[in-house]
Amino acid sequence: MAQQQEENFFDKVYDVAAQVPYGRVTSYGAIAKFLGAARSARMVGWAMNASHNRDDVPAHRVVNRVGLLTGKHHFDGTNLMQQLLESEGVIVKENKIVDFAKLFWDPAKELL
DNA sequence: TGAATGACTTCGG
DNA sequence: CCCGAAGCCATTC
């Protein structure tokens, strides 16, 4: 074990993701930038991959910069992620979030 | 140590 | 925003 630092990084991602308002979404880059790792957007996705160990991590609220449900394939079902978003009032079409610009939630601005 | 991979982003067309 | 290619960064083999 000696991987507490990494866990800290994940914890930050979880913290931000957990603070995403209901019916809203954000992007990996936004979180990464908020954490000071704008160039590690992929790591945010990696953290999300590990988010399966956490229950309060609405990974379905985190999508790529265009609102595309790139991670839906990592969920249990094939369309579980979309259903979760729609369950929150978010309209999803062809694995993409409708009016993503409106639903986009930037932690660096909203959470600040 | 080095090559491969990936839940991304940015640039140019 | 769509398409193609390159870049970045951390984890894994």
Coordinates of N, CA, C and O (backbone and C1' of nucleotides) in Angstrom, one line a residue:
Chain A
M1 N 0.9 -1.2 0.0 CA 0.0 0.0 0.0 C 0.9 1.2 0.0 O 1.4 1.5 0.0
A2 N 1.0 2.2 0.1 CA 1.9 3.3 -0.2 C 1.4 4.1 -1.4 O 2.1 4.7 -2.1
Q3 N 0.1 4.0 -1.6 CA -0.4 4.8 -2.7 C -1.5 5.8 -2.3 O -2.5 6.0 -2.9
Q4 N -1.2 6.3 -1.1 CA -2.2 7.2 -0.5 C -2.3 8.5 -1.4 O -3.4 9.1 -1.5
Q5 N -1.2 8.9 -2.0 CA -1.2 10.2 -2.8 C -2.2 10.0 -3.9 O -2.9 10.9 -4.2
E6 N -2.1 8.9 -4.6 CA -2.9 8.7 -5.7 C -4.4 8.7 -5.3 O -5.3 9.2 -6.0
E7 N -4.6 8.1 -4.1 CA -5.9 8.0 -3.6 C -6.5 9.4 -3.4 O -7.6 9.7 -3.5
N8 N -5.5 10.3 -3.0 CA -5.9 11.7 -2.8 C -6.4 12.3 -4.0 O -7.4 13.1 -4.1
F9 N -5.7 12.1 -5.1 CA -6.1 12.6 -6.4 C -7.4 12.1 -6.8 O -8.3 12.9 -7.2
F10 N -7.6 10.8 -6.6 CA -9.0 10.3 -6.9 C -10.0 10.9 -6.0 O -11.1 11.3 -6.5
D11 N -9.7 11.1 -4.8 CA -10.6 11.7 -3.8 C -11.1 13.1 -4.3 O -12.2 13.4 -4.2
K12 N -10.2 13.8 -4.9 CA -10.5 15.1 -5.4 C -11.5 15.0 -6.5 O -12.5 15.7 -6.6
V13 N -11.3 14.1 -7.4 CA -12.2 13.9 -8.5 C -13.5 13.4 -8.0 O -14.6 13.9 -8.5
Y14 N -13.5 12.5 -7.0 CA -14.8 12.1 -6.5 C -15.5 13.2 -5.8 O -16.7 13.4 -5.9
D15 N -14.7 14.1 -5.1 CA -15.3 15.2 -4.4 C -16.0 16.1 -5.4 O -17.2 16.5 -5.2
V16 N -15.4 16.5 -6.5 CA -16.0 17.4 -7.5 C -17.2 16.7 -8.1 O -18.2 17.3 -8.2
A17 N -17.0 15.5 -8.5 CA -18.1 14.8 -9.2 C -19.3 14.7 -8.2 O -20.4 14.8 -8.7
A18 N -19.0 14.4 -7.0 CA -20.1 14.3 -6.0 C -20.8 15.6 -5.8 O -21.9 15.7 -5.4
Q19 N -20.1 16.7 -6.1 CA -20.7 18.1 -5.9 C -21.4 18.6 -7.2 O -22.0 19.6 -7.2
V20 N -21.4 17.8 -8.2 CA -22.1 18.1 -9.4 C -23.6 18.2 -9.1 O -24.2 17.2 -8.6
P21 N -24.3 19.3 -9.4 CA -25.7 19.4 -9.1 C -26.6 18.4 -9.8 O -26.1 17.9 -10.9
Y22 N -27.7 18.1 -9.3 CA -28.6 17.2 -10.0 C -29.1 17.7 -11.4 O -29.4 18.9 -11.5
G23 N -29.1 16.8 -12.3 CA -29.5 17.2 -13.7 C -28.4 18.0 -14.4 O -28.7 18.6 -15.4
R24 N -27.2 18.0 -13.9 CA -26.1 18.8 -14.5 C -25.0 17.8 -14.8 O -24.9 16.7 -14.3
V25 N -24.1 18.3 -15.7 CA -23.0 17.5 -16.1 C -21.7 18.3 -16.2 O -21.7 19.5 -16.3
T26 N -20.6 17.6 -16.2 CA -19.3 18.3 -16.4 C -18.4 17.5 -17.3 O -18.7 16.4 -17.6
S27 N -17.2 18.1 -17.6 CA -16.3 17.3 -18.4 C -15.0 17.0 -17.7 O -14.7 17.5 -16.6
Y28 N -14.3 16.0 -18.2 CA -13.1 15.5 -17.6 C -12.1 16.7 -17.5 O -11.4 16.9 -16.5
G29 N -12.0 17.4 -18.6 CA -11.0 18.5 -18.6 C -11.3 19.6 -17.6 O -10.4 20.1 -17.0
A30 N -12.6 19.8 -17.3 CA -13.0 20.8 -16.3 C -12.6 20.4 -15.0 O -12.0 21.2 -14.2
I31 N -12.8 19.1 -14.7 CA -12.3 18.6 -13.4 C -10.8 18.6 -13.3 O -10.3 19.0 -12.3
A32 N -10.2 18.1 -14.3 CA -8.8 18.0 -14.3 C -8.2 19.4 -14.1 O -7.2 19.6 -13.3
K33 N -8.7 20.4 -14.8 CA -8.2 21.7 -14.7 C -8.4 22.3 -13.3 O -7.6 22.9 -12.7
F34 N -9.6 22.0 -12.7 CA -9.9 22.4 -11.4 C -8.9 21.8 -10.4 O -8.6 22.4 -9.4
L35 N -8.5 20.6 -10.7 CA -7.5 19.9 -9.8 C -6.1 20.4 -10.1 O -5.2 20.0 -9.3
G36 N -5.9 21.2 -11.1 CA -4.6 21.6 -11.4 C -3.8 20.7 -12.3 O -2.6 20.7 -12.5
A37 N -4.6 19.8 -13.0 CA -4.0 18.8 -13.9 C -4.7 18.8 -15.2 O -5.2 17.8 -15.7
A38 N -4.8 20.0 -15.8 CA -5.6 20.2 -17.0 C -5.1 19.2 -18.1 O -5.8 18.8 -19.0
R39 N -3.8 18.9 -18.1 CA -3.2 18.0 -19.1 C -3.4 16.5 -18.7 O -3.0 15.7 -19.5
S40 N -4.0 16.3 -17.6 CA -4.2 14.9 -17.2 C -5.7 14.6 -17.2 O -6.2 13.8 -16.4
A41 N -6.4 15.1 -18.2 CA -7.8 14.8 -18.3 C -8.1 13.3 -18.3 O -9.0 12.8 -17.8
R42 N -7.1 12.7 -19.0 CA -7.3 11.2 -19.1 C -7.2 10.5 -17.7 O -7.9 9.5 -17.5
M43 N -6.4 11.1 -16.9 CA -6.3 10.5 -15.5 C -7.6 10.7 -14.8 O -8.0 9.9 -13.9
V44 N -8.4 11.7 -15.1 CA -9.7 11.9 -14.5 C -10.6 10.7 -14.9 O -11.3 10.1 -14.0
G45 N -10.5 10.4 -16.1 CA -11.2 9.2 -16.6 C -10.7 8.0 -15.9 O -11.5 7.1 -15.5
W46 N -9.4 7.9 -15.6 CA -8.9 6.8 -14.9 C -9.4 6.7 -13.5 O -9.7 5.7 -13.0
A47 N -9.5 7.9 -12.9 CA -10.0 7.9 -11.6 C -11.5 7.4 -11.6 O -11.9 6.7 -10.7
M48 N -12.2 7.8 -12.6 CA -13.6 7.4 -12.7 C -13.7 5.9 -12.9 O -14.6 5.3 -12.3
N49 N -12.7 5.4 -13.5 CA -12.6 3.9 -13.7 C -12.5 3.3 -12.3 O -13.1 2.2 -12.1
A50 N -11.8 3.9 -11.4 CA -11.7 3.4 -10.1 C -12.9 3.8 -9.2 O -13.0 3.4 -8.1
S51 N -13.7 4.7 -9.7 CA -14.8 5.2 -8.9 C -15.8 4.1 -8.6 O -16.7 4.3 -7.8
H52 N -15.6 2.9 -9.2 CA -16.5 1.8 -8.9 C -16.4 1.4 -7.5 O -17.3 0.8 -7.0
N53 N -15.3 1.8 -6.8 CA -15.2 1.5 -5.4 C -15.9 2.5 -4.5 O -16.0 2.3 -3.3
R54 N -16.3 3.6 -5.2 CA -17.1 4.6 -4.4 C -18.5 4.6 -4.8 O -18.8 4.4 -6.0
D55 N -19.4 4.9 -3.9 CA -20.8 4.9 -4.2 C -21.3 6.3 -4.5 O -22.3 6.4 -5.3
D56 N -20.8 7.3 -3.9 CA -21.2 8.6 -4.2 C -20.6 9.3 -5.3 O -20.4 10.5 -5.3
V57 N -20.2 8.5 -6.3 CA -19.5 9.1 -7.5 C -20.4 8.9 -8.7 O -20.3 7.9 -9.4
P58 N -21.1 9.9 -9.0 CA -22.0 9.9 -10.2 C -21.2 10.0 -11.5 O -21.2 11.1 -12.1
A59 N -20.5 9.0 -11.8 CA -19.6 9.1 -13.0 C -20.4 9.4 -14.3 O -19.9 9.9 -15.2
H60 N -21.7 9.1 -14.2 CA -22.6 9.3 -15.4 C -22.7 10.8 -15.7 O -23.1 11.2 -16.7
R61 N -22.4 11.6 -14.7 CA -22.5 13.1 -14.8 C -21.2 13.6 -15.4 O -21.1 14.8 -15.7
V62 N -20.2 12.8 -15.6 CA -19.0 13.3 -16.2 C -18.8 12.7 -17.6 O -18.8 11.5 -17.8
V63 N -18.7 13.7 -18.5 CA -18.6 13.3 -19.9 C -17.4 14.0 -20.6 O -16.8 14.8 -19.9
N64 N -17.2 13.8 -21.8 CA -16.1 14.5 -22.5 C -16.5 15.9 -22.8 O -17.6 16.3 -22.5
R65 N -15.6 16.6 -23.5 CA -15.9 18.1 -23.7 C -17.1 18.4 -24.6 O -17.6 19.5 -24.5
V66 N -17.5 17.4 -25.4 CA -18.6 17.7 -26.3 C -19.9 17.1 -25.7 O -21.0 17.2 -26.3
G67 N -19.8 16.6 -24.5 CA -21.0 16.0 -23.9 C -21.3 14.6 -24.4 O -22.4 14.1 -24.3
L68 N -20.3 14.0 -24.9 CA -20.5 12.6 -25.4 C -20.2 11.6 -24.3 O -19.3 11.7 -23.5
L69 N -21.1 10.6 -24.2 CA -21.0 9.6 -23.1 C -20.0 8.6 -23.4 O -20.2 7.4 -23.6
T70 N -18.8 9.1 -23.5 CA -17.6 8.2 -23.8 C -17.5 7.0 -22.9 O -16.9 6.0 -23.2
G71 N -17.9 7.2 -21.6 CA -17.7 6.2 -20.6 C -18.8 5.2 -20.4 O -18.8 4.4 -19.6
K72 N -19.9 5.4 -21.2 CA -21.0 4.6 -21.0 C -20.7 3.1 -21.2 O -21.3 2.2 -20.6
H73 N -19.7 2.9 -22.0 CA -19.3 1.5 -22.3 C -18.7 0.8 -21.1 O -18.6 -0.4 -21.0
H74 N -18.3 1.6 -20.1 CA -17.7 1.1 -18.9 C -18.7 0.8 -17.8 O -18.3 0.2 -16.8
F75 N -19.9 1.2 -18.0 CA -20.9 0.9 -17.1 C -21.4 -0.6 -17.2 O -21.1 -1.2 -18.2
D76 N -22.2 -1.0 -16.3 CA -22.7 -2.4 -16.3 C -23.3 -2.7 -17.7 O -22.9 -3.5 -18.5
G77 N -24.5 -2.0 -17.9 CA -25.2 -2.3 -19.1 C -24.7 -1.5 -20.3 O -23.6 -0.9 -20.2
T78 N -25.4 -1.5 -21.3 CA -24.9 -0.8 -22.5 C -25.4 0.6 -22.5 O -24.8 1.5 -23.1
N79 N -26.6 0.8 -21.9 CA -27.2 2.2 -21.9 C -27.5 2.7 -20.5 O -28.3 3.5 -20.3
L80 N -26.8 2.1 -19.5 CA -27.1 2.4 -18.1 C -26.8 3.9 -17.9 O -27.5 4.6 -17.3
M81 N -25.7 4.3 -18.4 CA -25.3 5.7 -18.2 C -26.3 6.7 -18.7 O -26.7 7.7 -18.1
Q82 N -26.8 6.4 -19.9 CA -27.8 7.3 -20.5 C -29.1 7.3 -19.7 O -29.7 8.4 -19.5
Q83 N -29.5 6.1 -19.2 CA -30.7 6.1 -18.4 C -30.5 6.9 -17.1 O -31.4 7.5 -16.7
L84 N -29.3 6.8 -16.5 CA -29.1 7.5 -15.3 C -29.2 9.0 -15.6 O -29.8 9.8 -14.8
L85 N -28.7 9.5 -16.7 CA -28.8 10.9 -17.0 C -30.2 11.3 -17.3 O -30.7 12.3 -16.8
E86 N -30.9 10.5 -18.0 CA -32.3 10.8 -18.4 C -33.1 10.7 -17.1 O -34.1 11.5 -16.9
S87 N -32.7 9.9 -16.2 CA -33.4 9.8 -14.9 C -33.3 11.1 -14.1 O -34.1 11.4 -13.2
E88 N -32.3 11.9 -14.4 CA -32.1 13.2 -13.7 C -32.6 14.3 -14.5 O -32.5 15.5 -14.2
G89 N -33.3 14.0 -15.6 CA -33.9 15.1 -16.5 C -33.0 15.5 -17.6 O -33.3 16.5 -18.3
V90 N -31.9 14.8 -17.7 CA -30.9 15.2 -18.8 C -31.3 14.4 -20.1 O -31.4 13.2 -20.1
I91 N -31.5 15.1 -21.1 CA -31.9 14.5 -22.4 C -30.6 14.0 -23.1 O -29.7 14.8 -23.4
V92 N -30.6 12.8 -23.5 CA -29.4 12.2 -24.2 C -29.9 11.6 -25.5 O -30.9 10.9 -25.6
K93 N -29.1 11.9 -26.5 CA -29.4 11.5 -27.9 C -28.2 11.0 -28.6 O -27.2 11.6 -28.7
E94 N -28.2 9.7 -29.0 CA -27.1 9.1 -29.7 C -25.8 9.2 -28.8 O -24.8 9.6 -29.3
N95 N -26.0 8.9 -27.6 CA -24.8 8.9 -26.6 C -24.3 10.3 -26.4 O -23.2 10.5 -25.9
K96 N -25.1 11.3 -26.8 CA -24.6 12.7 -26.6 C -25.7 13.4 -25.8 O -26.9 13.2 -25.9
I97 N -25.2 14.4 -24.9 CA -26.1 15.1 -24.1 C -26.7 16.3 -24.9 O -25.9 17.1 -25.5
V98 N -28.0 16.4 -24.9 CA -28.6 17.5 -25.6 C -28.5 18.8 -24.7 O -28.6 18.8 -23.5
D99 N -28.3 19.9 -25.4 CA -28.1 21.2 -24.7 C -27.0 21.1 -23.7 O -27.1 21.6 -22.6
F100 N -25.9 20.4 -24.0 CA -24.8 20.2 -23.1 C -24.3 21.5 -22.6 O -23.9 21.7 -21.5
A101 N -24.3 22.5 -23.5 CA -23.8 23.9 -23.1 C -24.6 24.4 -21.9 O -24.1 25.1 -21.1
K102 N -25.9 24.1 -21.9 CA -26.7 24.6 -20.8 C -26.5 23.7 -19.5 O -26.5 24.2 -18.4
L103 N -26.4 22.4 -19.7 CA -26.2 21.5 -18.6 C -24.8 21.5 -18.1 O -24.5 20.9 -17.0
F104 N -23.9 22.0 -18.8 CA -22.5 22.0 -18.4 C -22.3 22.7 -17.1 O -22.7 23.8 -16.9
W105 N -21.6 22.1 -16.2 CA -21.3 22.6 -14.9 C -19.8 22.7 -14.7 O -19.1 21.7 -14.5
D106 N -19.3 23.9 -14.6 CA -17.9 24.1 -14.5 C -17.5 24.3 -13.0 O -17.9 25.3 -12.4
P107 N -16.8 23.4 -12.4 CA -16.4 23.5 -11.0 C -15.5 24.7 -10.7 O -15.6 25.4 -9.7
A108 N -14.7 25.1 -11.7 CA -13.8 26.2 -11.6 C -14.6 27.5 -11.5 O -14.1 28.6 -11.1
K109 N -15.9 27.5 -11.9 CA -16.7 28.7 -11.9 C -17.9 28.6 -10.9 O -18.1 29.4 -10.1
E110 N -18.6 27.5 -11.1 CA -19.8 27.3 -10.2 C -19.4 26.9 -8.8 O -20.0 27.5 -7.9
L111 N -18.5 26.1 -8.7 CA -18.1 25.6 -7.4 C -17.2 26.6 -6.6 O -17.1 26.6 -5.4
L112 N -16.5 27.4 -7.4 CA -15.6 28.3 -6.8 C -16.2 29.1 -5.7 O -17.2 29.8 -5.9
Chain B
dT1 P 14.7 2.8 -14.7 O5' 14.6 2.2 -16.3 C5' 15.8 1.6 -16.8 C4' 15.5 1.2 -18.3 C3' 14.9 2.3 -19.1 O3' 15.4 2.2 -20.4 C1' 13.4 0.4 -18.9
dG2 P 14.8 3.2 -21.5 O5' 13.6 2.4 -22.2 C5' 13.8 1.1 -22.7 C4' 12.6 0.6 -23.4 C3' 11.8 1.6 -24.2 O3' 11.4 1.0 -25.4 C1' 10.4 0.7 -22.6
dA3 P 10.6 1.9 -26.6 O5' 9.3 1.1 -26.7 C5' 9.3 -0.4 -26.8 C4' 7.9 -0.9 -26.8 C3' 6.9 -0.1 -27.6 O3' 6.0 -1.1 -28.3 C1' 6.2 -0.1 -25.4
dA4 P 4.7 -0.5 -29.2 O5' 3.5 -0.6 -28.1 C5' 3.3 -1.9 -27.6 C4' 2.0 -1.8 -26.7 C3' 0.8 -1.1 -27.4 O3' -0.4 -1.9 -27.2 C1' 1.3 -0.1 -25.3
dT5 P -1.7 -1.3 -27.9 O5' -2.4 -0.6 -26.7 C5' -2.8 -1.4 -25.5 C4' -3.5 -0.6 -24.5 C3' -4.6 0.3 -25.1 O3' -5.8 0.0 -24.3 C1' -3.2 1.6 -23.7
dG6 P -7.2 0.4 -25.0 O5' -7.6 1.7 -24.1 C5' -7.8 1.5 -22.7 C4' -8.0 2.9 -22.1 C3' -9.0 3.7 -22.8 O3' -9.9 4.4 -21.9 C1' -6.9 4.9 -22.5
dA7 P -11.3 3.7 -22.0 O5' -12.2 4.8 -21.4 C5' -13.1 5.6 -22.3 C4' -13.5 6.8 -21.6 C3' -12.4 7.7 -21.0 O3' -12.6 9.0 -21.4 C1' -14.0 7.2 -19.3
dC8 P -12.2 9.4 -22.9 O5' -11.3 10.7 -22.5 C5' -11.5 11.4 -21.3 C4' -10.8 12.7 -21.3 C3' -11.5 13.7 -22.2 O3' -11.4 15.0 -21.7 C1' -9.3 13.3 -23.0
dT9 P -12.0 16.3 -22.4 O5' -10.7 16.9 -23.1 C5' -9.6 17.3 -22.3 C4' -8.6 18.1 -23.1 C3' -9.3 19.2 -23.9 O3' -8.6 20.4 -23.7 C1' -7.9 17.7 -25.3
dT10 P -9.1 21.7 -24.4 O5' -8.0 21.9 -25.6 C5' -6.6 21.7 -25.4 C4' -5.9 21.7 -26.7 C3' -6.3 22.8 -27.7 O3' -5.2 23.5 -28.2 C1' -6.3 20.6 -28.7
dC11 P -5.5 24.7 -29.2 O5' -5.1 24.1 -30.6 C5' -3.8 23.5 -30.7 C4' -3.6 23.0 -32.1 C3' -4.1 24.0 -33.2 O3' -3.1 24.2 -34.2 C1' -5.1 21.9 -33.5
dG12 P -3.3 25.3 -35.3 O5' -3.8 24.5 -36.6 C5' -2.9 23.5 -37.2 C4' -3.7 22.8 -38.3 C3' -4.3 23.7 -39.3 O3' -4.1 23.2 -40.6 C1' -5.9 22.2 -38.4
dG13 P -4.6 24.0 -41.9 O5' -5.9 23.1 -42.3 C5' -5.7 21.7 -42.7 C4' -7.1 21.2 -43.2 C3' -7.8 22.1 -44.1 O3' -8.3 21.4 -45.3 C1' -9.2 21.4 -42.3
Chain C
dC1 P -20.2 21.6 -29.2 O5' -20.3 21.2 -30.7 C5' -21.6 21.2 -31.3 C4' -21.5 20.5 -32.7 C3' -20.7 19.2 -32.6 O3' -21.3 18.2 -33.5 C1' -19.6 20.7 -34.0
dC2 P -20.7 16.7 -33.3 O5' -20.0 16.5 -34.7 C5' -20.8 16.5 -35.9 C4' -19.8 16.2 -37.1 C3' -18.9 15.0 -36.8 O3' -18.8 14.1 -37.9 C1' -17.7 16.9 -37.5
dC3 P -18.0 12.8 -37.7 O5' -16.6 13.2 -38.3 C5' -16.5 13.4 -39.7 C4' -15.0 13.5 -40.2 C3' -14.2 12.4 -39.5 O3' -13.4 11.7 -40.5 C1' -13.2 14.5 -39.1
dG4 P -12.5 10.5 -40.1 O5' -11.0 11.2 -40.0 C5' -10.5 11.8 -41.2 C4' -9.1 12.3 -40.8 C3' -8.2 11.3 -40.1 O3' -6.9 11.3 -40.7 C1' -8.3 13.3 -38.8
dA5 P -5.8 10.2 -40.1 O5' -4.9 11.2 -39.2 C5' -4.3 12.4 -39.8 C4' -3.5 13.1 -38.8 C3' -2.5 12.3 -38.0 O3' -1.3 12.9 -37.9 C1' -3.9 13.6 -36.6
dA6 P -0.1 12.2 -37.1 O5' 0.0 13.1 -35.9 C5' 0.2 14.5 -36.0 C4' 0.3 15.2 -34.7 C3' 1.3 14.6 -33.7 O3' 2.1 15.6 -33.2 C1' -0.8 14.8 -32.7
dG7 P 3.2 15.2 -32.1 O5' 2.4 15.6 -30.7 C5' 1.8 16.9 -30.6 C4' 1.3 17.1 -29.2 C3' 2.2 16.6 -28.1 O3' 2.3 17.6 -27.1 C1' 0.1 15.6 -27.9
dC8 P 3.4 17.6 -26.0 O5' 2.5 17.6 -24.7 C5' 1.2 17.0 -24.7 C4' 0.7 16.9 -23.3 C3' 1.6 16.3 -22.2 O3' 1.4 16.8 -20.9 C1' 0.0 14.7 -22.7
dC9 P 2.4 16.6 -19.8 O5' 1.7 15.4 -18.9 C5' 0.4 15.5 -18.5 C4' -0.1 14.2 -17.9 C3' 1.0 13.5 -17.1 O3' 0.5 13.2 -15.8 C1' 0.0 12.0 -18.6
dA10 P 1.6 12.7 -14.7 O5' 0.9 11.3 -14.3 C5' -0.4 11.3 -13.9 C4' -1.0 9.8 -14.0 C3' -0.2 8.8 -13.3 O3' -1.1 7.9 -12.5 C1' -0.4 8.2 -15.5
dT11 P -0.5 6.9 -11.6 O5' -0.9 5.5 -12.3 C5' -2.3 5.4 -12.7 C4' -2.4 4.1 -13.6 C3' -1.7 2.9 -12.9 O3' -2.7 1.8 -12.9 C1' -1.1 3.2 -15.2
dT12 P -2.2 0.4 -12.3 O5' -1.8 -0.4 -13.6 C5' -2.7 -0.4 -14.7 C4' -2.2 -1.3 -15.8 C3' -1.5 -2.6 -15.3 O3' -2.0 -3.8 -16.0 C1' -0.1 -1.5 -16.8
dC13 P -1.4 -5.2 -15.6 O5' -0.4 -5.5 -16.8 C5' -0.9 -5.4 -18.2 C4' 0.2 -5.9 -19.1 C3' 1.0 -7.1 -18.6 O3' 1.3 -8.0 -19.7 C1' 2.5 -5.3 -18.9

